[in-house]
Coordinates of C-alpha atoms and ligand atoms in Angstrom, one line a residue:
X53 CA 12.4 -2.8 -13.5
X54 CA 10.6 -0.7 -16.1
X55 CA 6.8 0.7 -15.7
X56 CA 4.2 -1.1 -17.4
X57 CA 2.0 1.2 -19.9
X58 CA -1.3 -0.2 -19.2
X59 CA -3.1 -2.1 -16.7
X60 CA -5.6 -4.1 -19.0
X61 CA -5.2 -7.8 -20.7
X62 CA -2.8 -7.2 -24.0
X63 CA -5.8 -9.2 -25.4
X64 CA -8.2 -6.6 -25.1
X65 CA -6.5 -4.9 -28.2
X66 CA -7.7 -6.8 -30.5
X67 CA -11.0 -8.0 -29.1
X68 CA -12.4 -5.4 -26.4
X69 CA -14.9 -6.4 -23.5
X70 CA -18.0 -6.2 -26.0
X71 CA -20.7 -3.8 -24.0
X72 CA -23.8 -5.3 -24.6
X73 CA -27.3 -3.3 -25.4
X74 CA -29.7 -3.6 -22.4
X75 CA -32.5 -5.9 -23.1
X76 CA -35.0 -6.6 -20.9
X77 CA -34.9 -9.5 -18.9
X78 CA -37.5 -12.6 -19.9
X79 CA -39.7 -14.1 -16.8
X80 CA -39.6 -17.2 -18.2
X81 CA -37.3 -19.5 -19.9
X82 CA -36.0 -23.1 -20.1
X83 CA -32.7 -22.5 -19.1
X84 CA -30.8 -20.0 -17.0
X85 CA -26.9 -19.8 -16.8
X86 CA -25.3 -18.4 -14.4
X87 CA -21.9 -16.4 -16.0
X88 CA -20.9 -15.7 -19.7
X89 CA -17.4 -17.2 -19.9
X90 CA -16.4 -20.3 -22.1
X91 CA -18.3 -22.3 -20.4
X92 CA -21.8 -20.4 -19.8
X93 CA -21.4 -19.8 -23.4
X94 CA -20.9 -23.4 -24.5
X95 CA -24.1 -24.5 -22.4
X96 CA -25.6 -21.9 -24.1
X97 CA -25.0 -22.6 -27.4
X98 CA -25.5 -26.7 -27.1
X99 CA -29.3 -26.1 -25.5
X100 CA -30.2 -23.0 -28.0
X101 CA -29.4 -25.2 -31.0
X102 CA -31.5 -27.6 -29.4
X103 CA -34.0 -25.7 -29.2
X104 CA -34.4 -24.3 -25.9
X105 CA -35.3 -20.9 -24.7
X106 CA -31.9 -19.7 -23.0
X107 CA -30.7 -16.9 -20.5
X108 CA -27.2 -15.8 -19.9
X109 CA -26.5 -13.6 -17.2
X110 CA -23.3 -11.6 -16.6
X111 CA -22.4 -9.6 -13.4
X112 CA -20.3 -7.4 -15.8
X113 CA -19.4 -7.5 -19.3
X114 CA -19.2 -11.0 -21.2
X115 CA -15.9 -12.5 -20.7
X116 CA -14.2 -9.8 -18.3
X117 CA -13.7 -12.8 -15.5
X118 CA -11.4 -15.3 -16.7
X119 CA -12.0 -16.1 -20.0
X120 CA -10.9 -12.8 -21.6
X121 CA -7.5 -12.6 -19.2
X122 CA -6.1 -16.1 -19.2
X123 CA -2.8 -16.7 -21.2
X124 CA -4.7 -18.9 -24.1
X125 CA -2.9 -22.0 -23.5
X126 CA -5.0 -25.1 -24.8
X127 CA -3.4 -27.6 -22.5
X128 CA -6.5 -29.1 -21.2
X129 CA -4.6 -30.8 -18.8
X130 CA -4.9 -31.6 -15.1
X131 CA -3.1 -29.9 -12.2
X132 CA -1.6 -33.2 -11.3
X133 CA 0.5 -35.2 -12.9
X134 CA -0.2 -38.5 -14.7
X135 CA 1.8 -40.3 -11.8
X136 CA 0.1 -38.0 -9.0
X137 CA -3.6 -38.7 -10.6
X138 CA -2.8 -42.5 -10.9
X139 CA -1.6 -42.5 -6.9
X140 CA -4.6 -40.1 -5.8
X141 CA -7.3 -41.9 -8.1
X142 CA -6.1 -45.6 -9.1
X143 CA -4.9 -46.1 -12.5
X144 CA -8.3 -47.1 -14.4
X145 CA -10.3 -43.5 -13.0
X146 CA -6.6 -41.4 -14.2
X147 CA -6.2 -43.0 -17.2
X148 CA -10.1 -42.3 -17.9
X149 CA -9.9 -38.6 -16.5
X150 CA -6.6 -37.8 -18.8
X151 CA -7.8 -39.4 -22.0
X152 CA -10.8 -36.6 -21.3
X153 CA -8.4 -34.3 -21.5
X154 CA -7.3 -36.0 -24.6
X155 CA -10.8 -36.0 -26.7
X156 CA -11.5 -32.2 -25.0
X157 CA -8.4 -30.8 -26.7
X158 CA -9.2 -32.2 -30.1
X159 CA -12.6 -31.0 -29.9
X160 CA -11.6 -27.5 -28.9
X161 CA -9.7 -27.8 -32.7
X162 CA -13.4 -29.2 -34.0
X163 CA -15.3 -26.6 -32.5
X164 CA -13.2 -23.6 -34.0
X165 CA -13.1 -25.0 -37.4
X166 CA -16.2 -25.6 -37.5
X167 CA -18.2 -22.3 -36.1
X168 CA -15.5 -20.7 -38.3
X169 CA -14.2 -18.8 -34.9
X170 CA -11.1 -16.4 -35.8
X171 CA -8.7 -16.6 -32.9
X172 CA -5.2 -17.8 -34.3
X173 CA -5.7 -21.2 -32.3
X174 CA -2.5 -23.1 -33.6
X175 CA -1.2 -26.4 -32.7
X176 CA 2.0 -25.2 -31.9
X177 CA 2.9 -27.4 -29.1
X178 CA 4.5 -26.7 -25.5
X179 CA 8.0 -27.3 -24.0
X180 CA 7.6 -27.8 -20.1
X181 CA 10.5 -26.5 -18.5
X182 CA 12.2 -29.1 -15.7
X183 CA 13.4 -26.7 -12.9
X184 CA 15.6 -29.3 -11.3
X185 CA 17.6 -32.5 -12.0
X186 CA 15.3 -34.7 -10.7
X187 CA 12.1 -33.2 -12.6
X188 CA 13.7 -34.0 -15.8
X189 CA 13.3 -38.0 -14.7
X190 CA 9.7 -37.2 -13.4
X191 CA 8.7 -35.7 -16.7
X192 CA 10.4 -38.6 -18.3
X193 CA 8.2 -41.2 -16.6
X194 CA 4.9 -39.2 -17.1
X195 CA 6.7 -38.8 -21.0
X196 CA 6.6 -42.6 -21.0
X197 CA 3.0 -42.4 -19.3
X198 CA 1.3 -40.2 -21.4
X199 CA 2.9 -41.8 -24.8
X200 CA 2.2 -45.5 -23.2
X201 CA -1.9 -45.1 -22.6
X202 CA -2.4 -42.2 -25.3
X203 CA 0.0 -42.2 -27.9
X204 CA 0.5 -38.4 -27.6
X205 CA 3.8 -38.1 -29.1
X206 CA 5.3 -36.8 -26.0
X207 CA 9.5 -36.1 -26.2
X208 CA 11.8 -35.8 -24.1
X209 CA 14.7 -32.6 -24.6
X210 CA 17.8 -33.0 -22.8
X211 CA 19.7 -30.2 -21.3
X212 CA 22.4 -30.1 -24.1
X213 CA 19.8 -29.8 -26.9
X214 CA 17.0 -27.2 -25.1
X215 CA 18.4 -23.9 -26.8
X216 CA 16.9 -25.1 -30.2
X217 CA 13.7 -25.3 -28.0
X218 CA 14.2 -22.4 -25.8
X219 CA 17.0 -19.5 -25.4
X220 CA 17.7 -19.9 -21.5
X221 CA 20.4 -21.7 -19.2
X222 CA 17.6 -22.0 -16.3
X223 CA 16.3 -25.6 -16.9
X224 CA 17.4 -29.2 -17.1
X225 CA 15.4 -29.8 -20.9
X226 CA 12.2 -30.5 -20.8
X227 CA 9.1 -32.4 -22.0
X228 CA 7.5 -31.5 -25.4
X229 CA 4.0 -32.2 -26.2
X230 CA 2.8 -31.7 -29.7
X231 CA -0.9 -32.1 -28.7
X232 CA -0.8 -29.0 -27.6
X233 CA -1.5 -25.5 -29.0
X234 CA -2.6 -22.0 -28.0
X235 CA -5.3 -19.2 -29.1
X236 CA -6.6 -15.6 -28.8
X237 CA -8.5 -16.1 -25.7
X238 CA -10.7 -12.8 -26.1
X239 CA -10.8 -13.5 -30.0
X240 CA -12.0 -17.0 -28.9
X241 CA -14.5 -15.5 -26.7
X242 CA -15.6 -12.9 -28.8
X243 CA -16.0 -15.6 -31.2
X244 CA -18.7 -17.7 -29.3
X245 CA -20.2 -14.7 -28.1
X246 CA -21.3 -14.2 -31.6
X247 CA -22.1 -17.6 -32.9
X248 CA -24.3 -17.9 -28.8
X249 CA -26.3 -14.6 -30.0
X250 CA -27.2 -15.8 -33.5
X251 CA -28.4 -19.1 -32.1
X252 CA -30.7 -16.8 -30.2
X253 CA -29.4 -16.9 -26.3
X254 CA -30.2 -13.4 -24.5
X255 CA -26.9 -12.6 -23.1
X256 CA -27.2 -9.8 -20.0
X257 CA -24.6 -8.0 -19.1
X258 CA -24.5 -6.4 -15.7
X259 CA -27.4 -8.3 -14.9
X260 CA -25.9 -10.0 -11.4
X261 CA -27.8 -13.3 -10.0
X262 CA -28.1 -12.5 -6.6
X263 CA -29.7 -15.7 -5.5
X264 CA -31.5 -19.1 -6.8
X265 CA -34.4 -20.6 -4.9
X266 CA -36.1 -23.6 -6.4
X267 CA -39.4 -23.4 -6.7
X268 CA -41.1 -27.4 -7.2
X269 CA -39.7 -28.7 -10.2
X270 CA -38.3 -25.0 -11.4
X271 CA -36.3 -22.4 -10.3
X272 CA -36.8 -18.9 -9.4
X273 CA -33.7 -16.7 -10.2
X274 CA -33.4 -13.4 -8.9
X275 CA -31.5 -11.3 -10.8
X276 CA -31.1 -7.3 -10.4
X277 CA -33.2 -7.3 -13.9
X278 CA -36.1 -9.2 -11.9
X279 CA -36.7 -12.8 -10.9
X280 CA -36.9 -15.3 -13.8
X281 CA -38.5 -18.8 -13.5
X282 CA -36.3 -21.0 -15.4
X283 CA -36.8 -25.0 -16.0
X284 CA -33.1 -25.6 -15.2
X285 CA -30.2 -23.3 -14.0
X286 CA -26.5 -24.1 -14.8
X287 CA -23.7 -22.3 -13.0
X288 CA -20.5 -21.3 -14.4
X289 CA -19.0 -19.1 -12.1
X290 CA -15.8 -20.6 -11.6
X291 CA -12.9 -18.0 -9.9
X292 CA -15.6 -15.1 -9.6
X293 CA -18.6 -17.2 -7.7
X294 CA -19.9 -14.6 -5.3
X295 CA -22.2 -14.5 -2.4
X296 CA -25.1 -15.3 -4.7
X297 CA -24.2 -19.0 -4.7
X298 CA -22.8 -19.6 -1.4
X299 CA -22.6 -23.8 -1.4
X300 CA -20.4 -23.3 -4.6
X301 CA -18.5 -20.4 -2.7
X302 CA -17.4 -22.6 0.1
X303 CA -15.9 -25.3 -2.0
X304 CA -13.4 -23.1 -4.8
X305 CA -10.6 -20.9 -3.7
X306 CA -9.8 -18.2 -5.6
X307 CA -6.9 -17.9 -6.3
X308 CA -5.0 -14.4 -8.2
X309 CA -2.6 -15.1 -11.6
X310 CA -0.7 -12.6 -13.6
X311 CA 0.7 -12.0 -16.7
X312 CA 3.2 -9.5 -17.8
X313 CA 3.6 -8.5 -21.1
X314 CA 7.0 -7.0 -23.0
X315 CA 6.8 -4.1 -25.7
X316 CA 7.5 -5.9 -29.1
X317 CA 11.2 -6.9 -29.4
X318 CA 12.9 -7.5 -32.3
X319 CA 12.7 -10.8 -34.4
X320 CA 15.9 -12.0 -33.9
X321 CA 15.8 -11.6 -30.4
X322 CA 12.5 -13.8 -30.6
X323 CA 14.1 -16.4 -33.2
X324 CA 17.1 -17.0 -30.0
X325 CA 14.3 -16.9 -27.0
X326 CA 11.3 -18.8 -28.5
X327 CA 12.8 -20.3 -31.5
X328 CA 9.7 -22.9 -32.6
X329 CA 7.1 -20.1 -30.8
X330 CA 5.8 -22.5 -28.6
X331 CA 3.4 -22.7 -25.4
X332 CA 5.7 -22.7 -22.4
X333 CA 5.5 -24.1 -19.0
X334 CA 7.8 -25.3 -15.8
X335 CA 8.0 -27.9 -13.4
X336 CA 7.3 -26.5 -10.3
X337 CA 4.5 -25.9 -8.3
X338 CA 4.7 -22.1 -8.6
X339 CA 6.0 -22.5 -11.8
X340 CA 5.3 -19.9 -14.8
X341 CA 3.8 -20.1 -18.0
X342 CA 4.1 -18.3 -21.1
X343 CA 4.3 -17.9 -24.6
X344 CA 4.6 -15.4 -27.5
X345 CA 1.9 -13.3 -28.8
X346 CA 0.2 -15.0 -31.8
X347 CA 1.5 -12.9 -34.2
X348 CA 5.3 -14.1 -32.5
X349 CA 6.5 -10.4 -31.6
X350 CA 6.4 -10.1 -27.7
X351 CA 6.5 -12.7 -24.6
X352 CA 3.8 -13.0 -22.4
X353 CA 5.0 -14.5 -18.9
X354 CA 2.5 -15.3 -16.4
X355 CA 2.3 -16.6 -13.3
X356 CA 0.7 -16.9 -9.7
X357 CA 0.7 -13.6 -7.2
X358 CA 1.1 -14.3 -3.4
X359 CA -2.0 -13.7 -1.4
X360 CA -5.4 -13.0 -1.0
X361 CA -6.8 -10.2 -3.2
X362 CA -9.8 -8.1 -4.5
X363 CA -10.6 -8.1 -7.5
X364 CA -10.0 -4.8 -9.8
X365 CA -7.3 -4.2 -7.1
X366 CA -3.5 -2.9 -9.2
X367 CA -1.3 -5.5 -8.2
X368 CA 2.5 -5.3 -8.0
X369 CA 4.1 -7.6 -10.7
X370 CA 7.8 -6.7 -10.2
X371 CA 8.4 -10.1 -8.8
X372 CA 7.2 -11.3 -12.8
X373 CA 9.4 -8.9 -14.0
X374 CA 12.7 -10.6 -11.6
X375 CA 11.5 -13.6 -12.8
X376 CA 11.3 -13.2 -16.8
X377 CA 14.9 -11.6 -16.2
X378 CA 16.3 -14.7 -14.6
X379 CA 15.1 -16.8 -17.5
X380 CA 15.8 -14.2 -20.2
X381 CA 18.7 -12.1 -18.6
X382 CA 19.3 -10.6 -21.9
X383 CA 15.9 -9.0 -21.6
X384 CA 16.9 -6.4 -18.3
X385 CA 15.4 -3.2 -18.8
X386 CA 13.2 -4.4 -21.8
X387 CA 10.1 -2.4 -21.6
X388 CA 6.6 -4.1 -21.0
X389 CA 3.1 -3.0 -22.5
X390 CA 0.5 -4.5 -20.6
X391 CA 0.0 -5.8 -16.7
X392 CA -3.0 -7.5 -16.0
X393 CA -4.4 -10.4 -13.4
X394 CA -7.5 -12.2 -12.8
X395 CA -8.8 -15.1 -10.4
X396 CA -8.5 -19.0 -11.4
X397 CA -10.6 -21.7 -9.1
X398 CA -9.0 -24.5 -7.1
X399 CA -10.9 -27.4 -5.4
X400 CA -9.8 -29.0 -2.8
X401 CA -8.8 -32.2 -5.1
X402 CA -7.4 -29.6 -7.5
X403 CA -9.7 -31.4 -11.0
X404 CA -12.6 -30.2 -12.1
X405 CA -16.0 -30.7 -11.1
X406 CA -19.2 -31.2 -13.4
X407 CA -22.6 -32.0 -10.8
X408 CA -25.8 -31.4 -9.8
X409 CA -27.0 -30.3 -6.3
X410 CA -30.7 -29.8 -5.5
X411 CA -30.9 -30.2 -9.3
X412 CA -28.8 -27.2 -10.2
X413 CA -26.2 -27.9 -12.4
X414 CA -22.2 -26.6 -11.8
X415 CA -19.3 -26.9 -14.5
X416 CA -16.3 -25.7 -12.6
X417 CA -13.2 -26.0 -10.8
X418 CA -10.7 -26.1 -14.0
X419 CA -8.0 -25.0 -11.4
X420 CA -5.8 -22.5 -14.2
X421 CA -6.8 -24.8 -17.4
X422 CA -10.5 -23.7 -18.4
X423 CA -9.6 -22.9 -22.1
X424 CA -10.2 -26.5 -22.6
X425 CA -12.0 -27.6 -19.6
X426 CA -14.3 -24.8 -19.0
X427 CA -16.0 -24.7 -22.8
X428 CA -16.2 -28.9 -22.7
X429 CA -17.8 -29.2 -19.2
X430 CA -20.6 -26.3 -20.1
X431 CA -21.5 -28.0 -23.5
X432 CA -21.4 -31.2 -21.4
X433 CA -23.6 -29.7 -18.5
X434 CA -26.0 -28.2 -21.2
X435 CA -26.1 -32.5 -22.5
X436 CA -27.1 -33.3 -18.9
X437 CA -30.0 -30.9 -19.1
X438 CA -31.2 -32.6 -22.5
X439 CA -30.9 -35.5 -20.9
X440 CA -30.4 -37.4 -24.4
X441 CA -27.0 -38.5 -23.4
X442 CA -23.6 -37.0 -24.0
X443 CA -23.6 -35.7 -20.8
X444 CA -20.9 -38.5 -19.5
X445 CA -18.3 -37.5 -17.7
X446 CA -15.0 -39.3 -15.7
X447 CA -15.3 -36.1 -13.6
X448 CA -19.0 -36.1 -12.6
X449 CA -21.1 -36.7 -9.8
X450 CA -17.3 -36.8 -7.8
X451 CA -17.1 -35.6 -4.0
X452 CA -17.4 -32.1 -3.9
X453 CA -15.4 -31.4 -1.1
X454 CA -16.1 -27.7 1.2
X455 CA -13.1 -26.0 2.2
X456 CA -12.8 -26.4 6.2
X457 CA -13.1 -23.3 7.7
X458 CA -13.9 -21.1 4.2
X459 CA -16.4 -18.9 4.0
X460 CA -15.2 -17.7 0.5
X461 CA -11.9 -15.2 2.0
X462 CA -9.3 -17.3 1.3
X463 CA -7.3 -16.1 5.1
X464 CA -5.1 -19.2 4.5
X465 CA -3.9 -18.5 1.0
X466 CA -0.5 -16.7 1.9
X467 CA 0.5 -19.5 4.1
X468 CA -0.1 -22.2 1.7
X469 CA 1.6 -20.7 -1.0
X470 CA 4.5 -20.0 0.9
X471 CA 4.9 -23.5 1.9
X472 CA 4.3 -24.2 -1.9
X473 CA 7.0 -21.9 -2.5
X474 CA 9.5 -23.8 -0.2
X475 CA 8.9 -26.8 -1.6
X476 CA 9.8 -25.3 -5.0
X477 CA 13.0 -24.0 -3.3
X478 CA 13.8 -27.2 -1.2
X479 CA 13.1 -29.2 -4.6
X480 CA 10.7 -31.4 -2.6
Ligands
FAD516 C1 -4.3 -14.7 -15.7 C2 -5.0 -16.0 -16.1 C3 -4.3 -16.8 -17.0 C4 -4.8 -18.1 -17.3 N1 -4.2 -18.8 -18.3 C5 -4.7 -20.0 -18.7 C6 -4.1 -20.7 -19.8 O1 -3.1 -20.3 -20.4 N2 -4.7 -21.8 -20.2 C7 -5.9 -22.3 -19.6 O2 -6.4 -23.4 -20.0 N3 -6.5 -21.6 -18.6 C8 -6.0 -20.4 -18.2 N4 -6.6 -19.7 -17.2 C9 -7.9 -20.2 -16.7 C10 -9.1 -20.0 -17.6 O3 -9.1 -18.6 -18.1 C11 -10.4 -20.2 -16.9 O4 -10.4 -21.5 -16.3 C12 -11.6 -20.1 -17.8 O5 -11.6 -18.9 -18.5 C13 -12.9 -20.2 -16.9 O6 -14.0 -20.0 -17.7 P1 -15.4 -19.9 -17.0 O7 -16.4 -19.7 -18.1 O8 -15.6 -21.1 -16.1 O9 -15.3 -18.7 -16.0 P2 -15.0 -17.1 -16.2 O10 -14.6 -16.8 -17.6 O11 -14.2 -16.7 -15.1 O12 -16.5 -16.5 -16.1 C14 -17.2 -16.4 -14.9 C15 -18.2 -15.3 -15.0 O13 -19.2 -15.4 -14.0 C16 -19.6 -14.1 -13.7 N5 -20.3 -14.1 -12.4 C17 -19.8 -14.4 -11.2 N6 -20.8 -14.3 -10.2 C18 -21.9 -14.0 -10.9 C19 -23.3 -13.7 -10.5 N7 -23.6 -13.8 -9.2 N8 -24.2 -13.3 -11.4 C20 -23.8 -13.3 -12.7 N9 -22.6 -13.5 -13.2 C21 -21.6 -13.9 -12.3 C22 -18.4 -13.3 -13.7 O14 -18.7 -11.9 -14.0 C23 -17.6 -13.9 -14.9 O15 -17.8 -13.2 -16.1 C24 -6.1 -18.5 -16.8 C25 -6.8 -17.6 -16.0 C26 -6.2 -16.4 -15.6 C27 -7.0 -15.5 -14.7

């Protein structure tokens, strides 16, 4: 096991936290959001172009919860499966939920064209990893699935041909799915930061909420910059919801991922690991994903960390390390350049949630796949504030289920993810 040499996201190299010049904050406006990730930002940017007076507030800097740490996959899928969401929801509400996922992805692609956003998004696709036997059949139905009701292109690699996908003896082939692609998730942010500020949204940094109270028809939001009356409040505080919004608090658990990053290694080491460069994921329910840097030179490998934790807390990652080893044994004692983690949010029904409650507005819940989700459900809860349509979703208005027994410590994390864990090893 070799020391890591610094304890912040790889991505920040290329596109820092931006520290944002205090401004004061406005009394009024139409439209106060609650968290400047992907998808405060993408509410942000739908209601200033349409011409409403917009507040962002951040309880730190832009971007520094999830949406500058995550591993910049652009899977927009669900945590289920195809077959799991078809059991759990029938087979007209899945097959409406997934080709979401479908029309979300592509306009991800749109929107970076179009605002002109620099953040080496490329379509390269992603191999998904089948840990046993009998995954490799699973992922050949949801193959069949997937191809069936959405014409994805979806592949199936057997065993004996995987190497010319991936350099490891670990799985049993896999499914490869051209649809999707990865990006620089801070370059992404950084990117709509920009094009949210020159559509004129004040975006406050360190500016907490610390409670919403609704006030008639408006809403008074106290913030440690003063209280703001605002028209219509959307919250997009996904993993890092605190205290401030306590009915949202009750109903996501936090829940800690990791990434591990390796010092550059040479390109023929690459070419036999990641041949095509590809976005990389597994079959199990603890499973890792990962992926080469954009510019191809170094693997980053993330995956979940057992327990409950605070955030800003160093975590141990040596278990990451073990685990890159066992897919890549050729890579023992191969240095790594960056450790970081940060907090995805899980519902109970493990798909995201877009609603309204007491008339405020939540985008949320993208349960480890917000690079998609999180941007497409803001713009779309920025629609439902127009209120001129486009706000239609197959994941609105759904139960919104609290968490028995949760007051926002997740106490039973450790126990589920150990029974998770199990599974994984019992193949069940
Ligand atoms: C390590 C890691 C790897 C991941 N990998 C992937 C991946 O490869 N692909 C993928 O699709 N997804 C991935 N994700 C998930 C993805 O990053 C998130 O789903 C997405 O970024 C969520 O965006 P968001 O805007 O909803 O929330 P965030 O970006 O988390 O932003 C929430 C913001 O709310 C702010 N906030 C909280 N409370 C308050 C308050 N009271 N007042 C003001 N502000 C507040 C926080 O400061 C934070 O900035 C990963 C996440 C992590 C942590």
């Amino acid at each position: 096991m070799t020391n890591a040499t610094k304890f912040t996201p790889y991505w920040w190299e290329a596109a820092p936290p931006r520290e944002l010049p205090e401004t004061d904050v406005d009394a009024a406006c139409d439209v106060a959001i609650v968290g400047a990730g992907y998808a405060g930002l993408a509410a942000a940017l739908t209601l200033a172009r349409a011409g409403k007076s917009v507040q962002v507030f951040d309880a730190s800097d832009p971007g520094i919860g999830a949406s500058t740490r995550n591993g910049g996959i652009g899977s927009g899928n669900l945590k289920p499966s195809i077959s799991q969401l078809i059991k759990k929801f029938g087979p007209q509400r899945a097959t409406t939920m997934y080709a979401e996922g479908v029309t979300a992805r592509a306009d991800l692609k749109r929107f970076i064209e179009d605002e002109g956003i620099d953040c080496q998004f490329d379509l390269s696709g992603r191999f998904g990893g089948a840990c046993r036997e009998e995954h490799f059949n699973n992922l050949a139905r949801d193959a069949d699935l997937l191809n069936q009701n959405f014409d994805i292109g979806a592949t199936m690699v057997e065993r004996k041909d995987q190497q010319a996908e991936i350099g490891t003896e670990l799985y049993h082939g896999g499914m490869l799915r051209p649809d999707i692609g990865g990006l620089h998730p801070a370059q992404f942010h950084q990117g709509m930061l920009d094009v949210v500020e020159e559509a004129g949204v004040k975006v406050h940094g360190y500016t907490p909420v610390q409670g919403i109270r609704r006030d008639g028809s408006a809403y008074e939001v106290m913030t440690t910059g003063g209280t703001v009356k605002a028209g219509h409040v959307i919250v997009c505080t996904n993993g890092y919801t605190d205290g401030a919004i306590p009915w949202l608090r009750r109903r996501l658990v936090p829940v800690a991922s990791q990434i591990i990053a390796t010092q550059e290694l040479a390109p023929e080491v690459m070419d036999r690991l990641m041949p095509k460069r590809r976005m990389m994921t597994e079959s199990r329910i603890m499973g890792h994903y990962y992926r080469p840097s954009p510019d191809g030179t170094r693997i980053l490998f993330g995956g979940r960390i057992y327990g409950q934790h605070e955030a800003d807390q160093p975590l141990p990652y040596d278990h990451l390390y073990r685990d890159l080893i066992e897919l890549f044994p050729e890579l023992d004692g191969v240095g790594l350049s960056h450790v970081w983690w940060g907090f995805v949010a899980f519902p109970m029904d493990q798909v995201p949630h877009l609603m309204e409650r007491d008339g405020v507005l939540y985008a949320t819940g993208f349960s480890g796949s917000g690079v998609v989700w999180a941007r497409w459900f803001g713009m779309k809860a920025a629609y439902r504030v127009l209120g001129q349509g486009g706000g239609e979703s197959a994941f609105a208005d759904r139960i919104f289920q609290a968490v028995p027994f949760y007051d926002g410590r997740p106490w039973f994390l450790p126990a589920i993810q150990a029974w998770y864990a199990m599974r994984d090893r019992l193949g069940v």
